[in-house]
Coordinates of C-alpha atoms in Angstrom, one line a residue:
M1 CA -20.1 47.0 -49.8
S2 CA -16.4 46.0 -51.2
E3 CA -17.0 44.1 -54.7
A4 CA -15.1 41.0 -53.0
K5 CA -17.5 41.1 -49.9
W6 CA -20.9 40.9 -51.9
I7 CA -19.2 38.4 -54.6
K8 CA -18.6 36.3 -51.7
Q9 CA -21.8 37.0 -50.3
L10 CA -23.3 35.9 -53.3
Q11 CA -21.7 32.7 -54.2
A12 CA -22.4 31.7 -50.8
V13 CA -26.1 32.5 -51.5
L14 CA -26.2 30.5 -54.5
D15 CA -24.4 27.9 -53.5
C16 CA -21.8 28.2 -57.0
P17 CA -19.2 29.9 -58.4
V18 CA -19.1 33.2 -59.1
R19 CA -16.3 35.1 -60.2
E20 CA -15.7 38.3 -62.7
M21 CA -13.7 37.7 -65.6
Q22 CA -13.3 39.8 -69.2
L23 CA -13.8 38.8 -72.6
P24 CA -12.2 40.8 -76.1
I25 CA -15.6 42.8 -77.5
Q26 CA -15.8 40.3 -80.9
D27 CA -15.6 37.2 -78.7
W28 CA -19.3 39.4 -77.1
N29 CA -20.3 40.2 -79.6
M30 CA -20.8 37.2 -81.4
V31 CA -21.7 35.6 -77.6
I32 CA -24.9 38.8 -78.9
E33 CA -25.4 37.7 -82.3
D34 CA -26.2 33.8 -81.4
R35 CA -28.4 35.7 -79.1
I36 CA -30.3 36.4 -81.7
T37 CA -30.3 34.7 -83.9
S38 CA -31.7 31.4 -81.5
N39 CA -34.1 34.6 -79.9
N40 CA -34.8 36.7 -83.0
S41 CA -36.2 38.7 -80.7
Q42 CA -33.0 41.5 -79.3
K43 CA -30.6 44.1 -81.2
P44 CA -27.0 44.1 -79.9
N45 CA -27.2 47.3 -78.7
A46 CA -30.5 46.0 -76.1
V47 CA -28.0 44.4 -73.6
T48 CA -27.3 46.8 -70.9
T49 CA -25.6 47.3 -68.1
G50 CA -27.0 44.5 -65.3
D51 CA -28.6 42.4 -68.4
Y52 CA -27.5 38.4 -68.7
V53 CA -26.8 35.8 -71.4
I54 CA -26.1 32.2 -71.3
G55 CA -22.8 31.4 -72.1
P56 CA -21.4 28.9 -74.8
E57 CA -21.2 26.1 -71.6
G58 CA -24.1 27.2 -69.7
A59 CA -23.0 30.1 -67.1
V60 CA -24.9 32.9 -66.2
W61 CA -23.1 35.9 -67.7
F62 CA -24.2 39.0 -66.0
L63 CA -23.5 42.2 -68.0
L64 CA -20.8 44.9 -66.4
H65 CA -19.2 46.7 -68.2
I66 CA -18.3 47.7 -71.7
G67 CA -14.9 49.2 -72.6
A68 CA -13.3 50.0 -76.2
Q69 CA -11.4 46.4 -76.9
L70 CA -13.0 44.1 -73.2
V71 CA -17.0 43.4 -71.9
N72 CA -16.6 42.8 -68.1
L73 CA -19.2 40.3 -66.7
L74 CA -19.7 38.2 -63.8
E75 CA -20.4 35.0 -64.1
V76 CA -22.5 32.0 -62.2
E77 CA -21.7 28.5 -62.7
R78 CA -25.0 27.4 -62.3
E79 CA -27.1 25.7 -63.9
R80 CA -31.0 26.6 -62.7
L81 CA -31.3 29.3 -62.0
S82 CA -35.6 30.8 -61.8
E83 CA -36.5 33.0 -64.5
T84 CA -37.2 35.0 -59.8
E85 CA -33.1 34.7 -59.3
L86 CA -32.3 35.9 -63.1
R87 CA -34.1 39.3 -63.4
L88 CA -33.0 39.9 -59.3
I89 CA -29.2 39.7 -59.1
S90 CA -30.3 41.4 -62.6
W91 CA -31.7 44.4 -61.1
T92 CA -29.4 44.7 -58.3
L93 CA -26.1 44.9 -60.4
A94 CA -27.8 47.4 -62.4
Q95 CA -28.3 49.7 -59.0
M96 CA -24.6 49.1 -57.7
L97 CA -23.2 50.1 -61.0
A98 CA -25.9 53.1 -61.1
E99 CA -24.5 54.3 -58.1
K100 CA -20.8 53.4 -59.2
T101 CA -21.0 55.3 -62.2
K102 CA -22.2 58.5 -60.3
S103 CA -19.5 58.4 -57.7
Y104 CA -16.5 58.4 -60.8
E105 CA -19.3 62.0 -63.0
G106 CA -16.6 64.0 -64.2
I107 CA -13.5 62.9 -62.8
P108 CA -10.8 62.6 -66.0
E109 CA -10.3 58.9 -66.8
S110 CA -6.6 58.7 -65.3
E111 CA -8.3 59.8 -62.0
R112 CA -11.2 56.9 -61.7
Y113 CA -8.9 55.0 -62.7
A114 CA -7.0 55.1 -59.8
R115 CA -9.9 55.6 -57.8
E116 CA -11.2 52.1 -59.6
L117 CA -7.0 50.4 -58.9
G118 CA -7.3 52.0 -54.8
A119 CA -10.7 50.8 -54.5
W120 CA -10.0 47.8 -55.0
I121 CA -6.3 47.5 -53.0
E122 CA -8.5 49.3 -50.0
E123 CA -10.4 45.7 -50.4
Q124 CA -8.2 43.3 -50.3
L125 CA -6.5 44.8 -47.4
E126 CA -9.8 44.9 -45.1
A127 CA -9.7 41.5 -46.6
G128 CA -7.1 40.2 -45.2
E129 CA -6.1 39.2 -48.8
T130 CA -2.6 40.7 -49.4
K131 CA -0.9 37.9 -52.2
Q132 CA -4.4 38.8 -54.6
P133 CA -3.5 39.5 -58.1
L134 CA -4.6 42.0 -60.1
P135 CA -7.7 41.0 -61.6
D136 CA -7.8 41.3 -65.6
R137 CA -9.5 44.4 -66.2
L138 CA -6.8 46.7 -63.5
M139 CA -4.2 45.4 -65.7
S140 CA -5.1 46.2 -68.9
R141 CA -4.2 50.2 -68.7
G142 CA -1.2 51.9 -66.5
K143 CA 2.4 50.7 -66.8
L144 CA 2.0 48.5 -64.1
F145 CA 3.6 45.1 -65.6
S146 CA 7.6 47.1 -64.8
S147 CA 9.1 47.2 -61.7
M148 CA 9.2 49.8 -59.7
I149 CA 9.6 52.1 -56.4
P150 CA 5.9 51.8 -54.0
F151 CA 5.8 54.8 -51.6
L152 CA 3.2 55.0 -49.4
L153 CA 2.1 59.2 -48.4
V154 CA 0.1 59.6 -45.0
S155 CA -1.4 63.5 -44.8
E156 CA -2.0 65.0 -41.6
Q157 CA -3.4 68.0 -42.9
A158 CA -7.0 68.2 -42.2
E159 CA -8.4 69.0 -45.9
S160 CA -8.4 66.6 -48.6
G161 CA -10.3 66.1 -51.7
R162 CA -9.8 65.6 -56.1
A163 CA -8.8 69.3 -55.7
S164 CA -5.3 68.0 -53.5
Y165 CA -5.2 64.8 -55.9
N166 CA -5.0 67.0 -58.9
E167 CA -1.9 69.2 -57.6
L168 CA -0.3 65.8 -55.7
E169 CA -0.6 64.7 -59.4
K170 CA 1.2 68.0 -61.6
L171 CA 4.0 67.9 -58.5
L172 CA 4.4 64.7 -58.3
R173 CA 4.8 64.4 -61.7
T174 CA 7.2 67.8 -61.6
F175 CA 9.9 66.4 -59.0
L176 CA 9.4 62.7 -59.9
A177 CA 8.9 61.9 -63.0
E178 CA 5.8 61.7 -66.2
E179 CA 5.5 57.6 -65.1
V180 CA 4.6 58.3 -61.5
I181 CA 1.6 56.7 -60.9
I182 CA -1.2 58.1 -57.8
I183 CA -3.2 55.3 -55.9
P184 CA -6.0 57.6 -53.8
L185 CA -6.4 54.4 -50.4
K186 CA -8.4 55.7 -47.9
E187 CA -8.5 59.5 -47.1
Q188 CA -5.4 61.6 -47.4
E189 CA -3.4 58.4 -48.3
W190 CA -1.3 57.7 -51.3
L191 CA -0.2 54.6 -53.3
I192 CA 2.2 56.9 -55.1
L193 CA 4.1 54.1 -57.5
G194 CA 7.3 56.1 -59.0
P195 CA 9.8 54.6 -61.9
I196 CA 12.9 52.9 -61.0
T197 CA 15.0 54.9 -62.3
L198 CA 15.0 57.0 -60.0
I199 CA 17.3 55.3 -57.8
H200 CA 20.2 55.4 -60.5
D201 CA 19.9 58.6 -61.2
A202 CA 20.3 59.1 -58.4
Q203 CA 23.1 56.4 -57.8
L204 CA 24.9 58.4 -61.0
E205 CA 24.7 61.5 -58.5
E206 CA 26.9 59.7 -55.9
R207 CA 29.9 57.9 -57.8
D208 CA 32.1 60.7 -57.5
E209 CA 31.5 58.7 -54.1
E210 CA 34.4 55.3 -53.8
D211 CA 31.5 53.1 -52.4
E212 CA 28.9 52.7 -54.7
E213 CA 25.7 53.4 -53.5
S214 CA 23.6 50.3 -51.8
I215 CA 20.1 50.8 -53.2
E216 CA 18.5 51.0 -50.2
E217 CA 20.3 54.3 -49.7
S218 CA 19.1 55.5 -53.0
L219 CA 15.4 55.1 -51.7
T220 CA 16.4 57.0 -48.5
S221 CA 18.4 59.9 -50.1
I222 CA 14.9 60.0 -53.2
V223 CA 11.7 59.2 -49.8
S224 CA 13.7 62.9 -48.0
G225 CA 13.7 65.2 -51.1
L226 CA 10.1 64.0 -51.3
H227 CA 9.0 64.4 -47.8
E228 CA 10.9 67.9 -47.8
M229 CA 9.4 68.8 -51.5
L230 CA 6.0 67.6 -49.8
S231 CA 5.6 68.9 -46.8
S232 CA 7.7 72.3 -47.8
E233 CA 5.9 73.6 -50.6
W234 CA 2.2 71.6 -50.7
I235 CA 1.1 69.1 -47.7
G236 CA 2.3 70.1 -44.6
E237 CA 2.7 67.8 -42.2
C238 CA 2.6 64.6 -43.6
H239 CA 4.7 60.6 -43.2
L240 CA 6.3 59.0 -46.0
A241 CA 7.6 55.1 -46.3
V242 CA 9.1 53.1 -49.1
A243 CA 9.7 49.8 -50.2
Q244 CA 12.2 47.4 -53.0
P245 CA 11.3 48.1 -56.4
I246 CA 8.1 45.6 -56.9
S247 CA 6.5 44.3 -60.1
P248 CA 2.9 46.1 -59.0
I249 CA 0.9 43.5 -61.1
S250 CA 1.0 40.4 -58.9
S251 CA 2.7 42.4 -55.6
I252 CA 0.9 45.8 -55.1
V253 CA -1.0 44.9 -51.7
S254 CA 1.4 43.7 -50.1
V255 CA 4.0 45.8 -50.5
S256 CA 0.5 48.6 -49.7
A257 CA 0.2 46.4 -46.7
L258 CA 4.2 46.9 -45.5
L259 CA 4.3 50.1 -46.0
R260 CA 1.2 51.2 -44.3
E261 CA 2.9 48.9 -41.5
T262 CA 5.6 50.8 -41.7
I263 CA 3.5 53.9 -40.7
H264 CA 2.6 52.9 -38.5
L265 CA 5.6 51.3 -36.7
G266 CA 7.1 54.4 -36.9
K267 CA 4.7 56.9 -35.7
A268 CA 4.2 54.6 -32.9
F269 CA 7.9 54.2 -31.7
H270 CA 9.7 57.2 -33.5
V271 CA 7.6 60.1 -32.7
G272 CA 8.9 63.4 -34.4
T273 CA 10.3 60.9 -37.7
N274 CA 8.2 62.0 -40.7
I275 CA 10.5 59.1 -42.9
H276 CA 9.6 56.1 -42.1
L277 CA 11.8 52.5 -44.1
P278 CA 10.6 49.3 -43.4
W279 CA 13.9 47.5 -43.2
L280 CA 14.9 49.7 -40.4
L281 CA 11.8 48.3 -37.9
H282 CA 12.2 44.7 -38.1
L283 CA 12.8 45.2 -33.8
E284 CA 9.6 47.8 -33.7
R285 CA 7.9 44.4 -35.8
L286 CA 8.4 42.5 -33.2
L287 CA 7.9 44.6 -29.9
D288 CA 4.4 46.2 -31.7
T289 CA 3.1 42.4 -31.4
I290 CA 3.9 42.2 -26.9
P291 CA 0.0 43.3 -25.7
E292 CA 0.0 46.5 -24.3
T293 CA -0.4 44.6 -20.2
Q294 CA 2.9 42.4 -20.8
R295 CA 5.0 46.4 -22.4
V296 CA 3.8 48.1 -19.1
K297 CA 5.0 45.3 -17.8
F298 CA 8.6 44.8 -18.6
V299 CA 9.8 48.5 -18.5
E300 CA 8.6 48.9 -14.9
Q301 CA 10.6 45.7 -13.9
A302 CA 13.1 46.3 -16.1
L303 CA 14.5 49.7 -14.8
K304 CA 15.2 50.9 -11.4
R305 CA 14.5 54.4 -12.2
K306 CA 11.6 54.4 -14.4
D307 CA 11.6 58.8 -14.9
A308 CA 15.7 57.9 -16.0
F309 CA 14.3 57.9 -19.1
L310 CA 12.9 61.5 -19.1
E311 CA 15.1 64.0 -19.0
P312 CA 15.5 65.2 -23.0
E313 CA 19.2 65.2 -22.7
I314 CA 19.5 61.6 -21.4
L315 CA 16.8 60.6 -24.8
T316 CA 18.7 62.5 -27.1
T317 CA 22.3 60.9 -25.8
L318 CA 21.2 56.9 -25.8
E319 CA 19.5 58.2 -30.1
T320 CA 22.7 59.5 -30.6
F321 CA 24.2 56.9 -29.3
F322 CA 23.3 54.0 -31.0
A323 CA 21.6 55.4 -34.1
L324 CA 25.6 55.8 -34.5
D325 CA 26.4 52.4 -33.5
C326 CA 27.2 52.8 -29.9
N327 CA 30.3 55.0 -30.9
V328 CA 31.5 57.6 -28.7
S329 CA 33.6 59.5 -30.5
E330 CA 31.4 59.9 -33.3
T331 CA 28.2 60.1 -30.5
A332 CA 29.9 63.5 -29.0
K333 CA 30.8 64.7 -32.2
K334 CA 27.0 64.8 -33.2
L335 CA 26.1 66.0 -29.6
Y336 CA 28.7 68.8 -30.1
I337 CA 30.0 67.9 -26.6
H338 CA 33.2 66.6 -25.1
R339 CA 33.6 63.0 -25.1
N340 CA 34.2 63.3 -21.0
T341 CA 31.1 64.7 -21.1
L342 CA 29.2 62.2 -22.9
L343 CA 31.1 59.5 -20.6
Y344 CA 29.8 61.4 -17.6
R345 CA 26.1 60.7 -19.1
L346 CA 26.6 57.1 -19.9
D347 CA 27.6 56.7 -16.1
K348 CA 24.9 58.3 -15.2
L349 CA 22.6 56.8 -16.2
K350 CA 24.1 53.5 -15.9
Q351 CA 24.4 54.6 -11.8
E352 CA 20.8 55.2 -12.0
T353 CA 19.4 52.2 -13.2
E354 CA 21.8 50.0 -13.1
L355 CA 22.7 49.4 -17.2
D356 CA 25.6 50.1 -18.5
V357 CA 25.2 50.8 -22.6
R358 CA 28.8 50.3 -23.1
Q359 CA 28.1 46.9 -23.0
F360 CA 26.5 44.8 -25.3
R361 CA 23.9 43.2 -23.0
D362 CA 22.6 46.4 -21.6
A363 CA 22.6 47.6 -24.8
V364 CA 20.4 45.6 -26.2
L365 CA 18.4 46.2 -23.0
V366 CA 17.6 49.9 -22.7
K367 CA 17.4 49.7 -26.5
I368 CA 14.4 47.3 -26.1
I369 CA 13.6 49.4 -22.9
L370 CA 14.0 53.3 -24.5
L371 CA 11.4 51.4 -27.6
L372 CA 8.5 50.5 -25.2
Y373 CA 9.0 53.1 -23.4
K374 CA 8.7 55.8 -26.3
V375 CA 5.4 53.8 -26.4
T376 CA 3.6 53.4 -23.7
K377 CA 4.4 56.9 -22.0
R378 CA 1.2 58.3 -24.7
S379 CA -0.7 55.1 -23.8

């Protein structure tokens, strides 16, 4: 069970506020010293994980973890808890935390932190709470206060695991920068935070151009290079998405949701494409909300000949035509065909579907049909 869920359930059972909190180690030691003085029976190191003390305001504090500078606690704000209730909560926490600690045995500290952070992000995504800021216990380490570039990497290879994490970390630090942070989410899925200086470096390389490269163009260039490196040197088939720079401390969950949605839309509407950019998928995001039955019905009603889009030549022609803003000359040049050949293909499509993509209204309709057709065709 996720941490957020069991805290909520415990709060519901006890019918009182329950929350995680942190104390400086000095304050914690003072609380323990007061306890020793009042009880005259217990040494400071006798307080172990899951054990509890009464805080200065009367709330009960259960010990979760003692770090070098901070102590993680679970605070239960109820005036009267029976001795049996206290002991039951203490025992349950001790068992849960022991299992959690066991799962991280033998893992380096940096990877353990990344996995804890990833687990927390995953919990928030499952709960649909995308606006949650990072808890204190996870923001005390790392470089999450600076603006960083978020990437989401999803591997299509079957094998994954800790060895892959180490190899991925080494590759990314070499390709991007030493400041990169790799956060495992689901199996074969990683959130990658790269330094914002990557954008400046990419723009410097394009300084010879008359027009300065935009941030989106720089991000596209960076993610393209990253995908080429990963697919050729390590991970094989994979999908990558990138978003505008963020401050991870406040928006790491929401951007993870955005990037996951971006890859979902990219894989659904643009088969064969491995790089997905959220600022290019607004129409796909809208169409994805349409129920499956309505998509099929729309395509059937809009097309005179449903199989007109089955021809690979027509599909390639239309995708290139729309990618180049419906420019006939540029499309012909891109497809290495004569302009008249392209016009012949468009006339043929008009004859079969009664839709002329050189007219704005029909072009919009064909673009929507094309996106929906590719999705409904696979279902």
